[in-house]
mmCIF file of C-alpha atoms in Angstrom:
data_model
loop_
_atom_site.group_PDB
_atom_site.id
_atom_site.type_symbol
_atom_site.label_atom_id
_atom_site.label_comp_id
_atom_site.label_asym_id
_atom_site.label_seq_id
_atom_site.Cartn_x
_atom_site.Cartn_y
_atom_site.Cartn_z
ATOM 1 C CA UNK A 14 93.139 86.211 111.021
ATOM 2 C CA UNK A 15 90.913 88.794 109.404
ATOM 3 C CA UNK A 16 87.206 87.977 109.375
ATOM 4 C CA UNK A 17 85.895 86.847 106.003
ATOM 5 C CA UNK A 18 83.290 89.091 104.409
ATOM 6 C CA UNK A 19 80.480 87.621 102.305
ATOM 7 C CA UNK A 20 79.507 88.976 98.951
ATOM 8 C CA UNK A 21 77.052 91.745 99.849
ATOM 9 C CA UNK A 22 73.655 92.102 98.346
ATOM 10 C CA UNK A 23 73.137 95.269 96.343
ATOM 11 C CA UNK A 24 71.133 96.791 99.188
ATOM 12 C CA UNK A 25 73.320 95.574 102.101
ATOM 13 C CA UNK A 26 77.014 96.160 102.635
ATOM 14 C CA UNK A 27 78.719 94.046 105.290
ATOM 15 C CA UNK A 28 81.852 94.928 107.274
ATOM 16 C CA UNK A 29 84.386 92.659 108.882
ATOM 17 C CA UNK A 30 85.156 92.994 112.584
ATOM 18 C CA UNK A 31 88.367 94.872 111.796
ATOM 19 C CA UNK A 32 86.584 97.267 109.448
ATOM 20 C CA UNK A 33 83.804 97.906 111.999
ATOM 21 C CA UNK A 34 86.358 98.542 114.735
ATOM 22 C CA UNK A 35 88.250 101.009 112.541
ATOM 23 C CA UNK A 36 85.072 102.886 111.656
ATOM 24 C CA UNK A 37 84.018 103.084 115.320
ATOM 25 C CA UNK A 38 87.537 103.927 116.496
ATOM 26 C CA UNK A 39 87.572 101.085 119.036
ATOM 27 C CA UNK A 40 89.282 97.736 119.575
ATOM 28 C CA UNK A 41 87.745 94.619 117.984
ATOM 29 C CA UNK A 42 86.783 93.372 121.460
ATOM 30 C CA UNK A 43 84.613 96.488 121.907
ATOM 31 C CA UNK A 44 82.714 95.722 118.696
ATOM 32 C CA UNK A 45 81.558 92.447 120.277
ATOM 33 C CA UNK A 46 80.666 94.322 123.469
ATOM 34 C CA UNK A 47 78.344 96.493 121.350
ATOM 35 C CA UNK A 48 76.757 93.289 120.034
ATOM 36 C CA UNK A 49 76.255 91.903 123.551
ATOM 37 C CA UNK A 50 74.556 95.164 124.590
ATOM 38 C CA UNK A 51 72.224 95.023 121.602
ATOM 39 C CA UNK A 52 73.727 98.088 119.916
ATOM 40 C CA UNK A 53 74.915 96.120 116.871
ATOM 41 C CA UNK A 54 73.753 92.944 115.169
ATOM 42 C CA UNK A 55 76.190 90.437 113.698
ATOM 43 C CA UNK A 56 76.099 87.601 111.229
ATOM 44 C CA UNK A 57 78.478 84.713 110.896
ATOM 45 C CA UNK A 58 80.689 84.881 107.818
ATOM 46 C CA UNK A 59 80.625 81.996 105.316
ATOM 47 C CA UNK A 60 82.481 79.019 106.743
ATOM 48 C CA UNK A 61 81.939 80.306 110.281
ATOM 49 C CA UNK A 62 85.172 82.261 110.323
ATOM 50 C CA UNK A 63 84.416 85.517 112.151
ATOM 51 C CA UNK A 64 81.421 87.855 112.047
ATOM 52 C CA UNK A 65 80.166 90.541 109.745
ATOM 53 C CA UNK A 66 78.205 93.684 110.525
ATOM 54 C CA UNK A 67 75.685 95.827 108.684
ATOM 55 C CA UNK A 68 77.587 98.889 107.482
ATOM 56 C CA UNK A 69 74.578 101.136 107.994
ATOM 57 C CA UNK A 70 74.250 100.041 111.657
ATOM 58 C CA UNK A 71 77.949 100.607 112.279
ATOM 59 C CA UNK A 72 77.886 104.050 110.654
ATOM 60 C CA UNK A 73 74.801 105.026 112.666
ATOM 61 C CA UNK A 74 76.466 103.919 115.918
ATOM 62 C CA UNK A 75 79.630 105.848 115.035
ATOM 63 C CA UNK A 76 77.561 109.006 114.420
ATOM 64 C CA UNK A 77 75.707 108.529 117.710
ATOM 65 C CA UNK A 78 78.942 108.055 119.658
ATOM 66 C CA UNK A 79 80.415 111.230 118.149
ATOM 67 C CA UNK A 80 77.259 113.192 118.909
ATOM 68 C CA UNK A 81 76.862 111.953 122.502
ATOM 69 C CA UNK A 82 80.544 111.835 123.328
ATOM 70 C CA UNK A 83 79.905 109.155 125.930
ATOM 71 C CA UNK A 84 82.089 106.112 126.245
ATOM 72 C CA UNK A 85 84.150 106.983 123.173
ATOM 73 C CA UNK A 86 87.909 106.645 123.293
ATOM 74 C CA UNK A 87 89.971 109.829 123.429
ATOM 75 C CA UNK A 88 93.710 110.434 123.049
ATOM 76 C CA UNK A 89 95.891 107.441 123.889
ATOM 77 C CA UNK A 90 92.781 105.287 124.381
ATOM 78 C CA UNK A 91 91.439 107.348 127.295
ATOM 79 C CA UNK A 92 87.735 107.794 127.890
ATOM 80 C CA UNK A 93 86.387 110.950 126.279
ATOM 81 C CA UNK A 94 83.175 112.732 127.330
ATOM 82 C CA UNK A 95 81.689 115.700 125.550
ATOM 83 C CA UNK A 96 81.310 118.705 127.904
ATOM 84 C CA UNK A 97 80.603 122.427 127.593
ATOM 85 C CA UNK A 98 82.058 123.309 130.986
ATOM 86 C CA UNK A 99 85.863 123.388 131.079
ATOM 87 C CA UNK A 100 88.514 123.509 128.369
ATOM 88 C CA UNK A 101 92.212 122.997 129.196
ATOM 89 C CA UNK A 102 94.460 124.168 126.401
ATOM 90 C CA UNK A 103 98.076 125.354 126.121
ATOM 91 C CA UNK A 104 98.658 125.674 129.872
ATOM 92 C CA UNK A 105 95.467 127.699 130.364
ATOM 93 C CA UNK A 106 91.968 126.675 131.312
ATOM 94 C CA UNK A 107 88.558 128.171 130.613
ATOM 95 C CA UNK A 108 85.087 127.966 132.187
ATOM 96 C CA UNK A 109 82.473 128.101 129.421
ATOM 97 C CA UNK A 110 85.017 129.799 127.148
ATOM 98 C CA UNK A 111 86.153 132.446 129.653
ATOM 99 C CA UNK A 112 89.673 132.373 131.107
ATOM 100 C CA UNK A 113 89.219 130.783 134.547
ATOM 101 C CA UNK A 114 92.039 132.710 136.226
ATOM 102 C CA UNK A 115 90.530 136.018 135.050
ATOM 103 C CA UNK A 116 87.122 134.958 136.365
ATOM 104 C CA UNK A 117 88.642 134.064 139.735
ATOM 105 C CA UNK A 118 90.477 137.386 139.888
ATOM 106 C CA UNK A 119 87.323 139.456 139.305
ATOM 107 C CA UNK A 120 84.497 137.400 140.795
ATOM 108 C CA UNK A 121 83.775 135.587 144.059
ATOM 109 C CA UNK A 122 83.604 131.849 144.360
ATOM 110 C CA UNK A 123 79.819 131.973 144.428
ATOM 111 C CA UNK A 124 79.705 134.080 141.251
ATOM 112 C CA UNK A 125 82.118 131.754 139.435
ATOM 113 C CA UNK A 126 80.010 128.748 140.499
ATOM 114 C CA UNK A 127 76.900 130.398 139.086
ATOM 115 C CA UNK A 128 78.693 131.061 135.802
ATOM 116 C CA UNK A 129 79.765 127.420 135.575
ATOM 117 C CA UNK A 130 76.231 126.186 136.335
ATOM 118 C CA UNK A 131 74.225 128.506 134.129
ATOM 119 C CA UNK A 132 76.509 130.433 131.803
ATOM 120 C CA UNK A 133 74.986 133.664 133.071
ATOM 121 C CA UNK A 134 76.403 136.260 135.448
ATOM 122 C CA UNK A 135 74.833 136.697 138.905
ATOM 123 C CA UNK A 136 76.693 139.616 140.532
ATOM 124 C CA UNK A 137 76.605 139.487 144.310
ATOM 125 C CA UNK A 138 75.489 135.843 144.439
ATOM 126 C CA UNK A 139 75.609 134.345 147.919
ATOM 127 C CA UNK A 140 74.800 130.859 149.173
ATOM 128 C CA UNK A 141 72.738 130.487 152.345
ATOM 129 C CA UNK A 142 71.797 127.238 154.055
ATOM 130 C CA UNK A 143 68.531 126.754 155.966
ATOM 131 C CA UNK A 144 69.121 126.318 159.695
ATOM 132 C CA UNK A 145 67.232 123.008 159.755
ATOM 133 C CA UNK A 146 69.514 121.470 157.145
ATOM 134 C CA UNK A 147 72.633 122.747 158.904
ATOM 135 C CA UNK A 148 71.416 121.425 162.258
ATOM 136 C CA UNK A 149 70.887 117.917 160.874
ATOM 137 C CA UNK A 150 74.304 117.891 159.175
ATOM 138 C CA UNK A 151 76.059 119.343 162.227
ATOM 139 C CA UNK A 152 74.626 116.719 164.585
ATOM 140 C CA UNK A 153 75.824 113.973 162.267
ATOM 141 C CA UNK A 154 79.295 115.498 161.975
ATOM 142 C CA UNK A 155 79.560 116.100 165.722
ATOM 143 C CA UNK A 156 78.943 112.371 166.311
ATOM 144 C CA UNK A 157 82.156 111.429 164.492
ATOM 145 C CA UNK A 158 85.319 110.604 166.467
ATOM 146 C CA UNK A 159 87.850 113.364 166.937
ATOM 147 C CA UNK A 160 90.335 111.796 164.539
ATOM 148 C CA UNK A 161 87.847 111.904 161.650
ATOM 149 C CA UNK A 162 89.314 113.656 158.616
ATOM 150 C CA UNK A 163 87.780 116.522 156.675
ATOM 151 C CA UNK A 164 86.418 114.328 153.905
ATOM 152 C CA UNK A 165 84.844 112.054 156.515
ATOM 153 C CA UNK A 166 82.998 115.057 157.906
ATOM 154 C CA UNK A 167 81.919 116.302 154.489
ATOM 155 C CA UNK A 168 80.665 112.892 153.400
ATOM 156 C CA UNK A 169 78.603 112.534 156.553
ATOM 157 C CA UNK A 170 77.259 116.076 156.157
ATOM 158 C CA UNK A 171 76.171 115.346 152.577
ATOM 159 C CA UNK A 172 74.403 112.142 153.612
ATOM 160 C CA UNK A 173 72.612 113.870 156.497
ATOM 161 C CA UNK A 174 71.546 116.790 154.278
ATOM 162 C CA UNK A 175 70.246 114.333 151.681
ATOM 163 C CA UNK A 176 68.177 112.448 154.246
ATOM 164 C CA UNK A 177 66.592 115.727 155.317
ATOM 165 C CA UNK A 178 65.623 116.702 151.751
ATOM 166 C CA UNK A 179 62.436 114.985 150.476
ATOM 167 C CA UNK A 180 62.925 116.592 147.034
ATOM 168 C CA UNK A 181 66.347 115.081 146.430
ATOM 169 C CA UNK A 182 65.063 112.709 143.752
ATOM 170 C CA UNK A 183 63.843 115.585 141.551
ATOM 171 C CA UNK A 184 66.549 115.883 138.896
ATOM 172 C CA UNK A 185 65.100 118.905 137.121
ATOM 173 C CA UNK A 186 67.637 121.682 136.541
ATOM 174 C CA UNK A 187 65.936 124.227 138.798
ATOM 175 C CA UNK A 188 65.723 121.788 141.717
ATOM 176 C CA UNK A 189 69.322 120.592 141.339
ATOM 177 C CA UNK A 190 70.579 124.188 141.235
ATOM 178 C CA UNK A 191 68.565 125.012 144.354
ATOM 179 C CA UNK A 192 70.102 121.987 146.015
ATOM 180 C CA UNK A 193 73.608 123.142 145.075
ATOM 181 C CA UNK A 194 73.063 126.624 146.520
ATOM 182 C CA UNK A 195 71.923 125.074 149.813
ATOM 183 C CA UNK A 196 74.320 122.121 149.997
ATOM 184 C CA UNK A 197 77.619 124.011 149.661
ATOM 185 C CA UNK A 198 77.015 126.352 152.618
ATOM 186 C CA UNK A 199 75.586 123.421 154.587
ATOM 187 C CA UNK A 200 78.888 121.580 154.150
ATOM 188 C CA UNK A 201 80.807 124.616 155.398
ATOM 189 C CA UNK A 202 78.591 125.348 158.376
ATOM 190 C CA UNK A 203 78.459 121.719 159.439
ATOM 191 C CA UNK A 204 82.226 121.751 160.054
ATOM 192 C CA UNK A 205 83.283 122.427 163.662
ATOM 193 C CA UNK A 206 84.380 126.060 164.065
ATOM 194 C CA UNK A 207 87.932 126.868 165.167
ATOM 195 C CA UNK A 208 87.125 130.537 165.760
ATOM 196 C CA UNK A 209 83.922 132.560 165.690
ATOM 197 C CA UNK A 210 82.231 131.603 162.429
ATOM 198 C CA UNK A 211 78.884 133.189 161.751
ATOM 199 C CA UNK A 212 76.422 132.694 158.907
ATOM 200 C CA UNK A 213 77.033 136.098 157.385
ATOM 201 C CA UNK A 214 79.571 137.152 154.799
ATOM 202 C CA UNK A 215 80.968 135.287 151.826
ATOM 203 C CA UNK A 216 81.440 131.553 151.790
ATOM 204 C CA UNK A 217 85.210 132.149 152.092
ATOM 205 C CA UNK A 218 84.680 134.117 155.310
ATOM 206 C CA UNK A 219 82.534 131.358 156.819
ATOM 207 C CA UNK A 220 84.992 128.676 155.758
ATOM 208 C CA UNK A 221 87.986 130.563 157.202
ATOM 209 C CA UNK A 222 86.551 130.366 160.735
ATOM 210 C CA UNK A 223 86.400 126.581 160.405
ATOM 211 C CA UNK A 224 89.969 126.238 159.224
ATOM 212 C CA UNK A 225 91.985 128.728 161.276
ATOM 213 C CA UNK A 226 92.055 130.172 164.807
ATOM 214 C CA UNK A 227 93.406 133.443 163.430
ATOM 215 C CA UNK A 228 91.366 136.408 162.300
ATOM 216 C CA UNK A 229 91.784 136.794 158.544
ATOM 217 C CA UNK A 230 93.251 139.907 157.023
ATOM 218 C CA UNK A 231 91.792 141.185 153.755
ATOM 219 C CA UNK A 232 94.620 139.782 151.599
ATOM 220 C CA UNK A 233 94.401 136.314 153.150
ATOM 221 C CA UNK A 234 90.642 136.196 152.756
ATOM 222 C CA UNK A 235 90.950 137.238 149.140
ATOM 223 C CA UNK A 236 93.491 134.468 148.569
ATOM 224 C CA UNK A 237 91.137 131.880 150.058
ATOM 225 C CA UNK A 238 88.163 133.086 148.000
ATOM 226 C CA UNK A 239 90.295 133.044 144.840
ATOM 227 C CA UNK A 240 91.559 129.536 145.628
ATOM 228 C CA UNK A 241 87.962 128.358 145.889
ATOM 229 C CA UNK A 242 87.137 129.970 142.548
ATOM 230 C CA UNK A 243 90.227 128.577 140.821
ATOM 231 C CA UNK A 244 89.545 124.998 141.974
ATOM 232 C CA UNK A 245 85.845 124.880 141.128
ATOM 233 C CA UNK A 246 86.377 122.583 138.139
ATOM 234 C CA UNK A 247 89.202 121.028 136.131
ATOM 235 C CA UNK A 248 87.627 118.940 133.383
ATOM 236 C CA UNK A 249 87.306 115.192 133.976
ATOM 237 C CA UNK A 250 89.465 114.714 137.053
ATOM 238 C CA UNK A 251 89.033 111.341 138.742
ATOM 239 C CA UNK A 252 86.424 112.576 141.236
ATOM 240 C CA UNK A 253 84.474 114.365 138.497
ATOM 241 C CA UNK A 254 84.354 111.197 136.393
ATOM 242 C CA UNK A 255 82.943 109.358 139.415
ATOM 243 C CA UNK A 256 80.267 112.038 139.743
ATOM 244 C CA UNK A 257 79.316 111.679 136.085
ATOM 245 C CA UNK A 258 79.085 107.895 136.405
ATOM 246 C CA UNK A 259 76.714 108.335 139.361
ATOM 247 C CA UNK A 260 74.661 110.945 137.492
ATOM 248 C CA UNK A 261 74.543 108.704 134.431
ATOM 249 C CA UNK A 262 72.799 106.137 136.634
ATOM 250 C CA UNK A 263 70.468 108.977 137.717
ATOM 251 C CA UNK A 264 71.710 109.164 141.284
ATOM 252 C CA UNK A 265 70.444 112.373 142.895
ATOM 253 C CA UNK A 266 72.771 115.364 143.360
ATOM 254 C CA UNK A 267 73.719 114.527 146.945
ATOM 255 C CA UNK A 268 74.672 110.978 145.936
ATOM 256 C CA UNK A 269 76.673 112.283 142.969
ATOM 257 C CA UNK A 270 78.598 114.640 145.264
ATOM 258 C CA UNK A 271 79.189 111.706 147.655
ATOM 259 C CA UNK A 272 80.733 109.780 144.778
ATOM 260 C CA UNK A 273 83.136 112.649 144.188
ATOM 261 C CA UNK A 274 84.038 112.846 147.868
ATOM 262 C CA UNK A 275 84.769 109.136 147.846
ATOM 263 C CA UNK A 276 87.492 109.665 145.263
ATOM 264 C CA UNK A 277 88.880 113.022 146.320
ATOM 265 C CA UNK A 278 90.373 111.656 149.553
ATOM 266 C CA UNK A 279 93.096 109.847 147.625
ATOM 267 C CA UNK A 280 96.682 111.084 148.076
ATOM 268 C CA UNK A 281 96.995 111.708 144.339
ATOM 269 C CA UNK A 282 93.934 113.981 144.211
ATOM 270 C CA UNK A 283 92.344 116.187 146.872
ATOM 271 C CA UNK A 284 94.706 115.194 149.653
ATOM 272 C CA UNK A 285 97.845 116.119 147.662
ATOM 273 C CA UNK A 286 98.109 119.613 149.187
ATOM 274 C CA UNK A 287 98.427 118.063 152.658
ATOM 275 C CA UNK A 288 101.677 116.372 151.692
ATOM 276 C CA UNK A 289 102.983 119.656 150.291
ATOM 277 C CA UNK A 290 101.914 121.453 153.515
ATOM 278 C CA UNK A 291 103.885 119.028 155.701
ATOM 279 C CA UNK A 292 106.881 119.311 153.396
ATOM 280 C CA UNK A 293 106.889 123.103 153.680
ATOM 281 C CA UNK A 294 106.794 122.873 157.472
ATOM 282 C CA UNK A 295 109.793 120.538 157.323
ATOM 283 C CA UNK A 296 111.642 122.979 155.060
ATOM 284 C CA UNK A 297 110.892 125.849 157.443
ATOM 285 C CA UNK A 298 111.999 123.731 160.415
ATOM 286 C CA UNK A 299 115.299 122.773 158.755
ATOM 287 C CA UNK A 300 115.812 126.146 157.098
ATOM 288 C CA UNK A 301 116.598 124.412 153.797
ATOM 289 C CA UNK A 302 114.767 122.393 151.162
ATOM 290 C CA UNK A 303 117.820 120.281 150.316
ATOM 291 C CA UNK A 304 117.537 117.590 153.026
ATOM 292 C CA UNK A 305 113.736 117.489 152.691
ATOM 293 C CA UNK A 306 113.717 117.059 148.923
ATOM 294 C CA UNK A 307 116.569 114.547 149.199
ATOM 295 C CA UNK A 308 114.550 112.459 151.651
ATOM 296 C CA UNK A 309 111.504 112.451 149.329
ATOM 297 C CA UNK A 310 113.639 111.238 146.415
ATOM 298 C CA UNK A 311 115.517 108.724 148.574
ATOM 299 C CA UNK A 312 112.192 107.212 149.603
ATOM 300 C CA UNK A 313 111.221 106.875 145.941
ATOM 301 C CA UNK A 314 108.452 109.466 146.216
ATOM 302 C CA UNK A 315 107.655 112.365 143.944
ATOM 303 C CA UNK A 316 108.297 115.767 145.479
ATOM 304 C CA UNK A 317 104.859 117.058 146.569
ATOM 305 C CA UNK A 318 103.467 120.095 144.811
ATOM 306 C CA UNK A 319 105.565 119.813 141.640
ATOM 307 C CA UNK A 320 104.578 118.921 138.093
ATOM 308 C CA UNK A 321 101.202 118.180 136.532
ATOM 309 C CA UNK A 322 100.116 115.509 134.091
ATOM 310 C CA UNK A 323 98.173 118.026 131.976
ATOM 311 C CA UNK A 324 100.286 121.177 132.112
ATOM 312 C CA UNK A 325 103.704 120.928 130.504
ATOM 313 C CA UNK A 326 104.497 124.461 131.633
ATOM 314 C CA UNK A 327 103.288 126.368 134.679
ATOM 315 C CA UNK A 328 100.011 125.453 136.336
ATOM 316 C CA UNK A 329 97.886 128.598 135.774
ATOM 317 C CA UNK A 330 96.064 128.074 139.080
ATOM 318 C CA UNK A 331 99.362 128.082 140.966
ATOM 319 C CA UNK A 332 100.535 131.202 139.142
ATOM 320 C CA UNK A 333 97.337 133.097 140.052
ATOM 321 C CA UNK A 334 97.366 131.999 143.682
ATOM 322 C CA UNK A 335 101.081 132.662 144.221
ATOM 323 C CA UNK A 336 100.580 136.229 142.910
ATOM 324 C CA UNK A 337 97.946 136.862 145.609
ATOM 325 C CA UNK A 338 100.021 135.247 148.330
ATOM 326 C CA UNK A 339 102.775 137.759 147.586
ATOM 327 C CA UNK A 340 100.417 140.347 149.076
ATOM 328 C CA UNK A 341 100.020 138.406 152.347
ATOM 329 C CA UNK A 342 102.849 139.503 154.689
ATOM 330 C CA UNK A 343 102.816 136.438 156.913
ATOM 331 C CA UNK A 344 102.971 134.166 153.849
ATOM 332 C CA UNK A 345 106.534 135.291 153.073
ATOM 333 C CA UNK A 346 108.353 132.446 154.921
ATOM 334 C CA UNK A 347 106.200 129.717 153.341
ATOM 335 C CA UNK A 348 106.581 131.335 149.914
ATOM 336 C CA UNK A 349 110.346 131.348 150.313
ATOM 337 C CA UNK A 350 110.246 127.687 151.340
ATOM 338 C CA UNK A 351 108.180 126.841 148.270
ATOM 339 C CA UNK A 352 110.656 128.615 145.990
ATOM 340 C CA UNK A 353 113.480 126.739 147.670
ATOM 341 C CA UNK A 354 111.717 123.424 146.983
ATOM 342 C CA UNK A 355 111.233 124.285 143.293
ATOM 343 C CA UNK A 356 114.858 125.395 142.894
ATOM 344 C CA UNK A 357 116.240 122.348 144.723
ATOM 345 C CA UNK A 358 114.098 119.861 142.823
ATOM 346 C CA UNK A 359 115.088 121.537 139.530
ATOM 347 C CA UNK A 360 118.531 119.982 139.925
ATOM 348 C CA UNK A 361 116.809 116.604 139.598
ATOM 349 C CA UNK A 362 114.005 117.506 137.138
ATOM 350 C CA UNK A 363 112.784 120.881 135.867
ATOM 351 C CA UNK A 364 109.235 120.757 137.247
ATOM 352 C CA UNK A 365 106.936 123.714 137.844
ATOM 353 C CA UNK A 366 104.988 124.291 141.045
ATOM 354 C CA UNK A 367 101.376 123.135 140.850
ATOM 355 C CA UNK A 368 98.300 124.388 142.653
ATOM 356 C CA UNK A 369 98.834 121.959 145.550
ATOM 357 C CA UNK A 370 102.040 123.755 146.474
ATOM 358 C CA UNK A 371 100.330 127.146 146.276
ATOM 359 C CA UNK A 372 97.472 125.863 148.396
ATOM 360 C CA UNK A 373 100.000 124.521 150.899
ATOM 361 C CA UNK A 374 101.567 127.994 151.180
ATOM 362 C CA UNK A 375 98.116 129.430 151.920
ATOM 363 C CA UNK A 376 97.264 126.863 154.583
ATOM 364 C CA UNK A 377 100.714 126.719 156.217
ATOM 365 C CA UNK A 378 100.908 130.529 156.513
ATOM 366 C CA UNK A 379 97.365 130.920 157.851
ATOM 367 C CA UNK A 380 97.576 128.719 160.924
ATOM 368 C CA UNK A 381 95.566 125.959 159.264
ATOM 369 C CA UNK A 382 96.152 122.237 159.587
ATOM 370 C CA UNK A 383 97.664 120.084 156.869
ATOM 371 C CA UNK A 384 94.195 118.782 155.995
ATOM 372 C CA UNK A 385 92.770 122.277 155.383
ATOM 373 C CA UNK A 386 93.744 122.178 151.714
ATOM 374 C CA UNK A 387 91.694 119.022 151.287
ATOM 375 C CA UNK A 388 88.675 120.781 152.774
ATOM 376 C CA UNK A 389 89.135 123.821 150.531
ATOM 377 C CA UNK A 390 89.464 121.576 147.490
ATOM 378 C CA UNK A 391 86.364 119.516 148.313
ATOM 379 C CA UNK A 392 84.115 122.477 149.126
ATOM 380 C CA UNK A 393 85.213 124.280 145.977
ATOM 381 C CA UNK A 394 84.918 121.257 143.677
ATOM 382 C CA UNK A 395 81.384 120.512 144.894
ATOM 383 C CA UNK A 396 80.170 123.284 142.596
ATOM 384 C CA UNK A 397 81.958 121.705 139.637
ATOM 385 C CA UNK A 398 80.557 118.289 140.476
ATOM 386 C CA UNK A 399 77.051 119.714 140.475
ATOM 387 C CA UNK A 400 77.717 121.302 137.063
ATOM 388 C CA UNK A 401 78.865 117.960 135.642
ATOM 389 C CA UNK A 402 75.938 116.107 137.217
ATOM 390 C CA UNK A 403 73.527 118.566 135.624
ATOM 391 C CA UNK A 404 75.180 118.074 132.256
ATOM 392 C CA UNK A 405 75.038 114.308 132.607
ATOM 393 C CA UNK A 406 71.361 114.349 133.559
ATOM 394 C CA UNK A 407 70.714 115.708 130.058
ATOM 395 C CA UNK A 408 72.450 112.764 128.395
ATOM 396 C CA UNK A 409 71.338 109.205 127.642
ATOM 397 C CA UNK A 410 71.017 107.252 130.922
ATOM 398 C CA UNK A 411 73.723 104.710 131.776
ATOM 399 C CA UNK A 412 75.942 105.773 128.881
ATOM 400 C CA UNK A 413 78.962 105.761 131.260
ATOM 401 C CA UNK A 414 79.153 101.979 131.036
ATOM 402 C CA UNK A 415 82.452 100.777 129.559
ATOM 403 C CA UNK A 416 82.942 97.078 128.886
ATOM 404 C CA UNK A 417 85.575 95.039 130.605
ATOM 405 C CA UNK A 418 88.156 93.278 128.485
ATOM 406 C CA UNK A 419 88.121 89.820 130.063
ATOM 407 C CA UNK A 420 91.620 88.433 130.544
ATOM 408 C CA UNK A 421 90.847 85.382 132.681
ATOM 409 C CA UNK A 422 90.757 81.690 131.709
ATOM 410 C CA UNK A 423 88.359 80.871 128.892
ATOM 411 C CA UNK A 424 85.199 78.941 129.751
ATOM 412 C CA UNK A 425 83.923 76.347 130.066
ATOM 413 C CA UNK A 426 85.821 75.190 133.134
ATOM 414 C CA UNK A 427 84.796 72.478 135.590
ATOM 415 C CA UNK A 428 83.183 73.431 138.864
ATOM 416 C CA UNK A 429 85.766 73.999 141.636
ATOM 417 C CA UNK A 430 86.027 71.113 144.111
#
């Protein structure tokens, strides 16, 4: 039943719960959560039937929510957070208003990261880690068992680097940016090398030597660098939201990155390219995508590397990376296998290839393991996580605090025996 509203005084207009919820754009339960957090005051309606709210308080809270963008519901009731970093629109995406695929085509990963962090261009930007930080991280990573996965190694490296940094609690922009420029190469150089991997050259060159035994040709190295640049950010993906929650609680940059790494390992996020990698190897082994795709569908699984919940058309990241892989001679078999998968699956559902399939072509054709795509994704996305942490540090603390909608038995209940 609708709350009863008292006759307002000339200087005070009262709103019912339903009216307050409509003005705030939330459910009635959320209005009471605002009351419990002290953001709204309420008054019982005459006869004790429901509550009323000061219209001026409700309007002020609605304005604040729109301005801060934190904790406000977005489309279809999803959480919406105001950001100046990435826009995804009409099957394209933009970093600070610039087409991200064009940035990745013209600039290195390090230069794209700098653009995302600062909105200014830093031609020739390179990231270099101090030897002491790398040594601490490498010792920690080397202590892990051989079966440890790439995200295990990166998480341990982040924790070790944090412990070695006495300035990690300084959340000023300059210090966080300095941390980012040191942390990313530390993560790369802490990984065990598969071939000679020095400290010189671009980040992509240093990462290659930790992912493949083969020497990279120019086209392959360019594809890896572009993949890093394309994956640097993608709005509020699950791992990025975790980073912003940590930053909202004023966790330092290393801890915020650790929060992202804790989420990225899931099979529906950073590890997705590994499934696509194994599928491509199966297609190459059987010389046909038909039995492989059939087995995925028979098992009730989605075909890896196809479709995207945001892009209704083609994933722009996949399109850009596939174009570069066309220039890599030894990628031809994996590219053909990927096309076979798309064509075969189209008989079941017309889905486009996503970036996980393109990343799988890169890793499968470069002598890398199935987990290499996860490493590439995590190293790349670290720059985006830092950008989001920086943005969140400038917002009201602890704003990323939604309220649970309790669905259990109503109290009071007797103590359990």
